Amino acid sequence: MKTKLISSGDEEGLKLAASLLKSGKLVAFPTETVYGLGANGFDSEAVAHVYCAKGRALSNPLSLLLADVSQIEKVVTDVSDKAKKLIKAFSPGPITFVLKRKNIVPNIVTNGKDTVGVRIPDHEIARKIIRLADIPIAAPSANTSGRPSPTSAVAVFDDLQGKISAVVDGGDCAVGIDSTIIDCTQEVLTVLRPGVITLEMLRQVVGAGSVQMKEDIIEENHYAPSAPMFILEGAPNKIEDEMKNYIRKAVDEKKRLGIIASDELIAGISNDVLTYSYGNRGDMKAIAGNLYRALRFFDDHKVDVIYAEGIDKMGIGLAIMNRMYKASGYRIITL
Ligand code: TXA
Ligand code: MG
């Protein structure tokens, strides 16, 4: 199969993307978080192809992308007042609500679970395609399972070229990490995956006692680069000193090193090592936006090992470190 590249400015192309989706084909498109791999959410066969293309375990449920808040109640039921408040506060936006599903949602979307994740992306092109297709779109991130989520059309191509019908190119994703996921099916709501809609922001809307954070589950090979990766945590000067040690050792051992760190740290180390800056220290939005790109950069450059500068787990920092830990397989060096 030849994968068609559609520009987001091409009106006819967007119509084609919508009709491909409607007819059961797979189309990747941009959202504000990461690129999604879309399929008709009412078509079990199309949804089955999503699992195949990604190499994803059937046990891992998909969520649905919708064009407008008004469509939520078409696919779910029992939306509590707290959930309604959060939907009103944060949708469209980078947050997925897990709610009780209606039977209209095929079993294969949710792996038979009685809940389904729903999200209204804050992205004009995504919503336009979904509106034109006029169906809920089952859409996981458009990467091969285990790899970092794609934040550009090129990254989608790298993983899925030849396996899907089309990719809509809408440039780089503004947020850059996957949505916050919140389970709204119990009295106390639970954040299943942290994102840029933070625990603090959620608690401000429904009260501190109403939202808890799920304990991190250690999954294998999530967001993982090809090379082994280590996260360095501690005071910035200690991290910098330790990075310098690793660089010296790598030169001795003739290993190709990759370093993911802040502008500040990179400014302090030697030029003859491959680095990727995720932005200024403390600029959480930039770091979130650059993280997956950094991981894929080192895949392209085939390094032997990656060392990354960890950050404070405050606010969005919690979501960033959640992804970094997973990407590193929890290889954490505390200084
Ligand atoms: O930002 C995002 O959420 C992106 C864009 C494309 O919308 N999508 C995304 O989908 O990250 P995916 O499938 O890569 O990650 C969704 C996560 C999965 O880890 C899945 O296990 C969980 O959401 N999930 C989906 N449905 C669920 C449910 N009913 N209950 C609990 N977890 C669920
Ligand atoms: Mg994913």
Short mmCIF file of C-alpha atoms and ligand atoms in Angstrom, two decimals:
data_model
loop_
_atom_site.label_atom_id
_atom_site.label_comp_id
_atom_site.label_asym_id
_atom_site.label_seq_id
_atom_site.Cartn_x
_atom_site.Cartn_y
_atom_site.Cartn_z
CA MET A 1 0.00 0.00 0.00
CA LYS A 2 1.32 3.45 -0.87
CA THR A 3 0.68 5.92 1.92
CA LYS A 4 -0.67 9.20 0.58
CA LEU A 5 0.61 12.47 2.06
CA ILE A 6 -2.12 15.11 2.36
CA SER A 7 -1.35 18.73 3.20
CA SER A 8 -3.57 20.22 5.89
CA GLY A 9 -4.20 23.25 3.65
CA ASP A 10 -5.67 21.05 0.90
CA GLU A 11 -9.48 21.19 1.30
CA GLU A 12 -10.09 18.36 -1.17
CA GLY A 13 -7.41 16.35 0.61
CA LEU A 14 -9.18 16.74 3.94
CA LYS A 15 -12.43 15.57 2.35
CA LEU A 16 -10.57 12.57 0.96
CA ALA A 17 -9.13 11.84 4.43
CA ALA A 18 -12.64 11.91 5.90
CA SER A 19 -14.08 9.64 3.21
CA LEU A 20 -11.19 7.19 3.56
CA LEU A 21 -11.87 7.02 7.30
CA LYS A 22 -15.59 6.56 6.74
CA SER A 23 -14.95 3.68 4.33
CA GLY A 24 -12.82 1.77 6.85
CA LYS A 25 -9.31 2.93 5.88
CA LEU A 26 -6.62 4.16 8.30
CA VAL A 27 -5.58 7.82 8.21
CA ALA A 28 -3.13 9.55 10.54
CA PHE A 29 -3.69 13.21 11.32
CA PRO A 30 -2.35 15.87 13.68
CA THR A 31 -3.85 16.80 17.03
CA GLU A 32 -2.48 19.33 19.51
CA THR A 33 -0.88 16.54 21.60
CA VAL A 34 0.57 13.99 19.16
CA TYR A 35 -0.44 12.58 15.76
CA GLY A 36 -3.33 10.11 15.96
CA LEU A 37 -3.89 7.00 13.85
CA GLY A 38 -7.58 7.20 13.01
CA ALA A 39 -10.15 4.57 12.08
CA ASN A 40 -13.95 4.57 11.93
CA GLY A 41 -14.87 3.96 15.57
CA PHE A 42 -18.06 2.14 14.58
CA ASP A 43 -16.30 -0.27 12.20
CA SER A 44 -14.79 -3.28 14.02
CA GLU A 45 -12.74 -4.35 11.01
CA ALA A 46 -11.18 -0.92 10.59
CA VAL A 47 -10.38 -0.83 14.31
CA ALA A 48 -8.75 -4.27 14.08
CA HIS A 49 -6.44 -2.86 11.40
CA VAL A 50 -5.29 -0.14 13.82
CA TYR A 51 -3.97 -2.80 16.22
CA CYS A 52 -2.22 -4.54 13.31
CA ALA A 53 -0.61 -1.41 11.87
CA LYS A 54 0.74 -0.35 15.26
CA GLY A 55 1.66 -3.86 16.40
CA ARG A 56 -0.40 -3.09 19.49
CA ALA A 57 -1.65 -5.67 22.00
CA LEU A 58 -5.38 -6.25 21.61
CA SER A 59 -5.68 -5.94 25.38
CA ASN A 60 -4.79 -2.22 25.26
CA PRO A 61 -8.05 -0.30 24.65
CA LEU A 62 -8.36 2.58 22.17
CA SER A 63 -10.04 5.89 22.86
CA LEU A 64 -12.38 7.88 20.62
CA LEU A 65 -11.78 11.34 19.21
CA LEU A 66 -14.91 13.46 18.71
CA ALA A 67 -15.41 16.78 16.92
CA ASP A 68 -17.55 18.47 19.57
CA VAL A 69 -18.50 18.20 23.23
CA SER A 70 -22.13 17.65 22.19
CA GLN A 71 -21.16 14.24 20.72
CA ILE A 72 -19.88 12.80 23.99
CA GLU A 73 -23.26 11.52 25.13
CA LYS A 74 -23.73 9.64 21.86
CA VAL A 75 -21.05 7.15 22.90
CA VAL A 76 -21.08 7.23 26.72
CA THR A 77 -23.56 7.24 29.57
CA ASP A 78 -23.64 8.11 33.31
CA VAL A 79 -21.59 11.32 33.00
CA SER A 80 -21.31 12.59 36.60
CA ASP A 81 -21.51 16.25 37.57
CA LYS A 82 -17.79 16.27 38.31
CA ALA A 83 -17.02 14.86 34.87
CA LYS A 84 -19.32 17.45 33.30
CA LYS A 85 -17.47 20.24 35.10
CA LEU A 86 -14.10 18.98 33.87
CA ILE A 87 -15.36 18.51 30.31
CA LYS A 88 -16.66 22.08 30.37
CA ALA A 89 -13.40 23.43 31.79
CA PHE A 90 -10.92 21.58 29.56
CA SER A 91 -12.59 20.46 26.31
CA PRO A 92 -11.67 20.80 23.54
CA GLY A 93 -8.21 20.11 24.88
CA PRO A 94 -5.42 17.68 25.77
CA ILE A 95 -7.47 15.48 28.10
CA THR A 96 -9.19 12.11 27.65
CA PHE A 97 -12.19 11.24 29.83
CA VAL A 98 -12.79 7.57 30.62
CA LEU A 99 -16.55 7.09 30.95
CA LYS A 100 -19.08 4.26 30.83
CA ARG A 101 -19.52 3.30 27.20
CA LYS A 102 -22.77 2.81 25.35
CA ASN A 103 -23.28 -0.47 23.46
CA ILE A 104 -23.03 1.39 20.16
CA VAL A 105 -19.22 1.35 20.69
CA PRO A 106 -17.88 -1.96 19.31
CA ASN A 107 -16.18 -4.34 21.74
CA ILE A 108 -12.89 -4.27 19.87
CA VAL A 109 -12.44 -0.53 20.56
CA THR A 110 -12.31 -1.10 24.30
CA ASN A 111 -11.21 -4.73 24.48
CA GLY A 112 -14.63 -5.55 25.93
CA LYS A 113 -14.26 -3.05 28.80
CA ASP A 114 -17.47 -1.29 29.82
CA THR A 115 -15.67 2.07 29.68
CA VAL A 116 -14.24 4.11 26.83
CA GLY A 117 -11.92 7.10 26.63
CA VAL A 118 -13.26 10.16 24.79
CA ARG A 119 -11.40 13.32 23.79
CA ILE A 120 -12.19 16.42 21.76
CA PRO A 121 -8.85 17.59 20.34
CA ASP A 122 -8.10 21.31 20.38
CA HIS A 123 -6.93 21.22 16.78
CA GLU A 124 -8.87 22.68 13.86
CA ILE A 125 -7.67 20.15 11.26
CA ALA A 126 -8.39 17.16 13.49
CA ARG A 127 -11.87 18.40 14.32
CA LYS A 128 -12.57 19.28 10.69
CA ILE A 129 -11.69 15.76 9.53
CA ILE A 130 -13.78 14.17 12.29
CA ARG A 131 -16.70 16.50 11.52
CA LEU A 132 -16.51 15.71 7.80
CA ALA A 133 -16.37 11.96 8.49
CA ASP A 134 -19.30 12.40 10.90
CA ILE A 135 -18.34 9.40 13.07
CA PRO A 136 -16.31 8.95 16.26
CA ILE A 137 -12.72 8.19 15.31
CA ALA A 138 -10.85 5.49 17.23
CA ALA A 139 -7.37 7.00 17.44
CA PRO A 140 -4.32 5.91 19.38
CA SER A 141 -1.03 7.73 18.88
CA ALA A 142 0.24 7.11 15.33
CA ASN A 143 3.48 5.30 16.27
CA THR A 144 4.57 1.69 16.21
CA SER A 145 3.75 0.37 19.69
CA GLY A 146 6.61 0.93 22.10
CA ARG A 147 8.20 3.80 20.16
CA PRO A 148 7.92 7.49 21.10
CA SER A 149 4.63 9.06 19.99
CA PRO A 150 4.93 11.06 16.74
CA THR A 151 4.80 14.85 16.85
CA SER A 152 5.29 15.37 13.10
CA ALA A 153 4.08 13.79 9.85
CA VAL A 154 7.64 12.61 9.15
CA ALA A 155 7.68 10.66 12.41
CA VAL A 156 4.38 8.99 11.43
CA PHE A 157 5.86 8.06 8.04
CA ASP A 158 8.93 6.58 9.71
CA ASP A 159 6.73 4.14 11.60
CA LEU A 160 3.68 3.48 9.44
CA GLN A 161 4.57 4.13 5.81
CA GLY A 162 3.04 1.42 3.63
CA LYS A 163 0.71 0.26 6.40
CA ILE A 164 -1.91 3.03 6.31
CA SER A 165 -3.81 4.86 3.56
CA ALA A 166 -2.85 8.46 4.29
CA VAL A 167 -1.13 10.94 6.59
CA VAL A 168 -2.41 14.48 6.92
CA ASP A 169 0.56 16.80 7.50
CA GLY A 170 -0.35 19.61 9.88
CA GLY A 171 3.19 20.45 11.00
CA ASP A 172 4.54 19.99 14.51
CA CYS A 173 2.17 19.31 17.42
CA ALA A 174 1.93 22.26 19.81
CA VAL A 175 1.76 20.27 23.06
CA GLY A 176 4.00 17.35 22.10
CA ILE A 177 3.03 14.81 24.78
CA ASP A 178 -0.06 12.63 24.91
CA SER A 179 -3.21 13.79 26.71
CA THR A 180 -3.97 13.57 30.40
CA ILE A 181 -6.26 10.55 30.95
CA ILE A 182 -8.79 10.73 33.78
CA ASP A 183 -11.09 7.92 34.83
CA CYS A 184 -14.44 9.51 35.65
CA THR A 185 -16.38 6.32 36.41
CA GLN A 186 -15.92 6.35 40.21
CA GLU A 187 -16.85 8.83 42.94
CA VAL A 188 -13.19 9.85 43.25
CA LEU A 189 -11.73 10.55 39.81
CA THR A 190 -8.35 9.02 38.97
CA VAL A 191 -5.64 10.38 36.70
CA LEU A 192 -4.44 7.32 34.76
CA ARG A 193 -1.82 9.19 32.71
CA PRO A 194 -0.47 12.66 33.59
CA GLY A 195 -0.37 15.33 30.90
CA VAL A 196 -0.33 19.09 30.48
CA ILE A 197 -3.74 19.34 32.17
CA THR A 198 -2.21 18.81 35.59
CA LEU A 199 -3.54 17.32 38.81
CA GLU A 200 -3.54 20.83 40.31
CA MET A 201 -5.66 22.17 37.42
CA LEU A 202 -8.18 19.33 37.77
CA ARG A 203 -8.40 19.79 41.54
CA GLN A 204 -9.07 23.48 41.11
CA VAL A 205 -12.27 22.64 39.22
CA VAL A 206 -13.71 19.75 41.27
CA GLY A 207 -11.93 20.03 44.62
CA ALA A 208 -8.74 18.48 45.94
CA GLY A 209 -10.44 15.44 47.49
CA SER A 210 -12.15 14.50 44.22
CA VAL A 211 -9.10 13.67 42.11
CA GLN A 212 -6.33 11.20 42.85
CA MET A 213 -3.28 10.15 40.94
CA LYS A 214 -2.93 6.51 39.96
CA GLU A 215 0.26 4.89 41.11
CA ASP A 216 2.61 4.48 38.19
CA ILE A 217 2.45 1.10 36.58
CA ILE A 218 5.80 -0.01 35.21
CA GLU A 219 5.20 -1.01 31.61
CA GLU A 220 7.88 -2.40 29.39
CA ASN A 221 9.11 -0.57 26.31
CA HIS A 222 6.95 2.50 26.23
CA TYR A 223 8.03 5.61 24.27
CA ALA A 224 11.40 3.88 24.13
CA PRO A 225 14.30 4.97 21.91
CA SER A 226 16.39 2.18 20.31
CA ALA A 227 19.45 2.83 22.49
CA PRO A 228 19.43 2.25 26.24
CA MET A 229 18.65 5.49 28.04
CA PHE A 230 19.52 6.69 31.54
CA ILE A 231 17.90 9.56 33.44
CA LEU A 232 20.11 11.67 35.71
CA GLU A 233 18.37 13.33 38.63
CA GLY A 234 19.74 15.77 41.19
CA ALA A 235 21.18 19.28 41.40
CA PRO A 236 21.94 20.74 37.93
CA ASN A 237 25.68 21.16 38.65
CA LYS A 238 25.94 17.52 39.76
CA ILE A 239 24.16 16.34 36.64
CA GLU A 240 26.51 18.42 34.50
CA ASP A 241 29.61 17.00 36.22
CA GLU A 242 28.34 13.46 35.81
CA MET A 243 27.54 14.05 32.11
CA LYS A 244 31.14 15.21 31.64
CA ASN A 245 32.34 11.96 33.22
CA TYR A 246 30.19 9.94 30.83
CA ILE A 247 31.49 11.92 27.86
CA ARG A 248 35.11 11.24 28.87
CA LYS A 249 34.38 7.54 29.35
CA ALA A 250 32.55 7.30 26.03
CA VAL A 251 35.54 8.81 24.20
CA ASP A 252 37.82 6.20 25.84
CA GLU A 253 35.47 3.35 25.01
CA LYS A 254 34.70 4.67 21.49
CA LYS A 255 30.97 4.72 22.18
CA ARG A 256 28.51 7.06 20.51
CA LEU A 257 26.79 9.05 23.18
CA GLY A 258 23.55 11.04 22.95
CA ILE A 259 22.66 13.70 25.49
CA ILE A 260 19.17 15.15 26.01
CA ALA A 261 19.34 18.17 28.26
CA SER A 262 18.57 21.85 28.81
CA ASP A 263 20.25 24.68 26.89
CA GLU A 264 22.02 25.61 30.12
CA LEU A 265 23.59 22.17 30.58
CA ILE A 266 24.52 21.76 26.93
CA ALA A 267 26.28 25.15 27.00
CA GLY A 268 28.59 23.76 29.70
CA ILE A 269 29.74 20.58 27.96
CA SER A 270 32.10 19.88 25.10
CA ASN A 271 31.02 20.28 21.49
CA ASP A 272 32.15 16.89 20.24
CA VAL A 273 29.24 14.96 21.68
CA LEU A 274 25.83 14.61 20.05
CA THR A 275 23.29 16.66 22.03
CA TYR A 276 19.62 17.54 21.69
CA SER A 277 18.31 20.44 23.71
CA TYR A 278 14.77 20.21 25.00
CA GLY A 279 14.76 23.95 25.74
CA ASN A 280 15.54 26.28 28.62
CA ARG A 281 15.69 24.76 32.09
CA GLY A 282 12.25 25.26 33.63
CA ASP A 283 10.42 25.91 30.35
CA MET A 284 8.06 22.98 30.82
CA LYS A 285 6.05 23.64 27.67
CA ALA A 286 9.15 23.58 25.50
CA ILE A 287 10.43 20.43 27.17
CA ALA A 288 7.09 18.64 26.65
CA GLY A 289 7.09 19.76 23.02
CA ASN A 290 10.61 18.52 22.29
CA LEU A 291 10.89 15.30 24.26
CA TYR A 292 9.64 12.74 21.71
CA ARG A 293 11.48 14.56 18.92
CA ALA A 294 14.69 14.23 20.92
CA LEU A 295 14.17 10.48 21.39
CA ARG A 296 13.54 9.96 17.68
CA PHE A 297 16.55 12.16 16.80
CA PHE A 298 18.87 9.72 18.58
CA ASP A 299 17.23 6.76 16.83
CA ASP A 300 18.08 8.44 13.52
CA HIS A 301 21.66 9.00 14.65
CA LYS A 302 22.08 5.47 15.96
CA VAL A 303 23.80 6.26 19.25
CA ASP A 304 24.93 3.51 21.64
CA VAL A 305 23.55 5.09 24.80
CA ILE A 306 21.50 8.14 25.80
CA TYR A 307 21.80 10.19 29.00
CA ALA A 308 19.00 12.64 29.80
CA GLU A 309 18.76 15.46 32.32
CA GLY A 310 15.76 14.89 34.60
CA ILE A 311 13.59 17.78 35.78
CA ASP A 312 11.42 18.60 38.82
CA LYS A 313 8.16 16.67 38.90
CA MET A 314 6.09 19.82 39.48
CA GLY A 315 3.09 20.66 37.30
CA ILE A 316 3.71 19.53 33.73
CA GLY A 317 7.07 18.19 34.96
CA LEU A 318 5.22 15.16 36.33
CA ALA A 319 3.94 14.23 32.86
CA ILE A 320 7.36 14.82 31.31
CA MET A 321 9.15 12.63 33.87
CA ASN A 322 6.45 9.95 33.52
CA ARG A 323 7.35 9.67 29.81
CA MET A 324 11.11 9.91 30.44
CA TYR A 325 10.98 7.15 33.06
CA LYS A 326 9.05 4.90 30.70
CA ALA A 327 11.33 5.71 27.77
CA SER A 328 14.34 4.77 29.91
CA GLY A 329 12.76 1.60 31.29
CA TYR A 330 13.22 3.22 34.73
CA ARG A 331 17.02 3.41 34.47
CA ILE A 332 17.30 6.30 36.92
CA ILE A 333 20.58 7.59 38.34
CA THR A 334 20.06 9.72 41.44
CA LEU A 335 22.96 12.05 42.23
O1 TXA B 1 -3.21 12.67 23.27
C1 TXA B 1 -3.69 11.55 23.11
O2 TXA B 1 -4.42 10.99 23.94
C2 TXA B 1 -3.35 10.84 21.79
C3 TXA B 1 -4.01 11.61 20.63
C4 TXA B 1 -3.81 10.93 19.31
O3 TXA B 1 -5.39 11.81 20.87
N1 TXA B 1 -3.79 9.50 21.83
C5 TXA B 1 -3.20 8.55 22.58
O4 TXA B 1 -3.78 7.30 22.46
O5 TXA B 1 -2.25 8.78 23.28
P1 TXA B 1 -3.04 5.95 22.93
O6 TXA B 1 -3.97 4.85 22.56
O7 TXA B 1 -1.68 5.91 22.38
O8 TXA B 1 -3.03 6.08 24.48
C6 TXA B 1 -4.26 6.02 25.16
C7 TXA B 1 -4.11 5.32 26.48
C8 TXA B 1 -3.68 3.87 26.35
O9 TXA B 1 -2.57 3.67 27.20
C9 TXA B 1 -4.87 3.08 26.88
O10 TXA B 1 -4.45 1.99 27.64
C10 TXA B 1 -5.63 4.08 27.71
O11 TXA B 1 -5.38 5.31 27.09
N2 TXA B 1 -7.07 3.83 27.64
C11 TXA B 1 -7.86 3.88 26.55
N3 TXA B 1 -9.13 3.53 26.84
C12 TXA B 1 -9.15 3.28 28.16
C13 TXA B 1 -10.15 2.85 29.09
N4 TXA B 1 -11.40 2.61 28.70
N5 TXA B 1 -9.79 2.67 30.37
C14 TXA B 1 -8.52 2.89 30.77
N6 TXA B 1 -7.53 3.30 29.96
C15 TXA B 1 -7.83 3.48 28.67
MG MG B 2 0.31 5.77 22.52
#
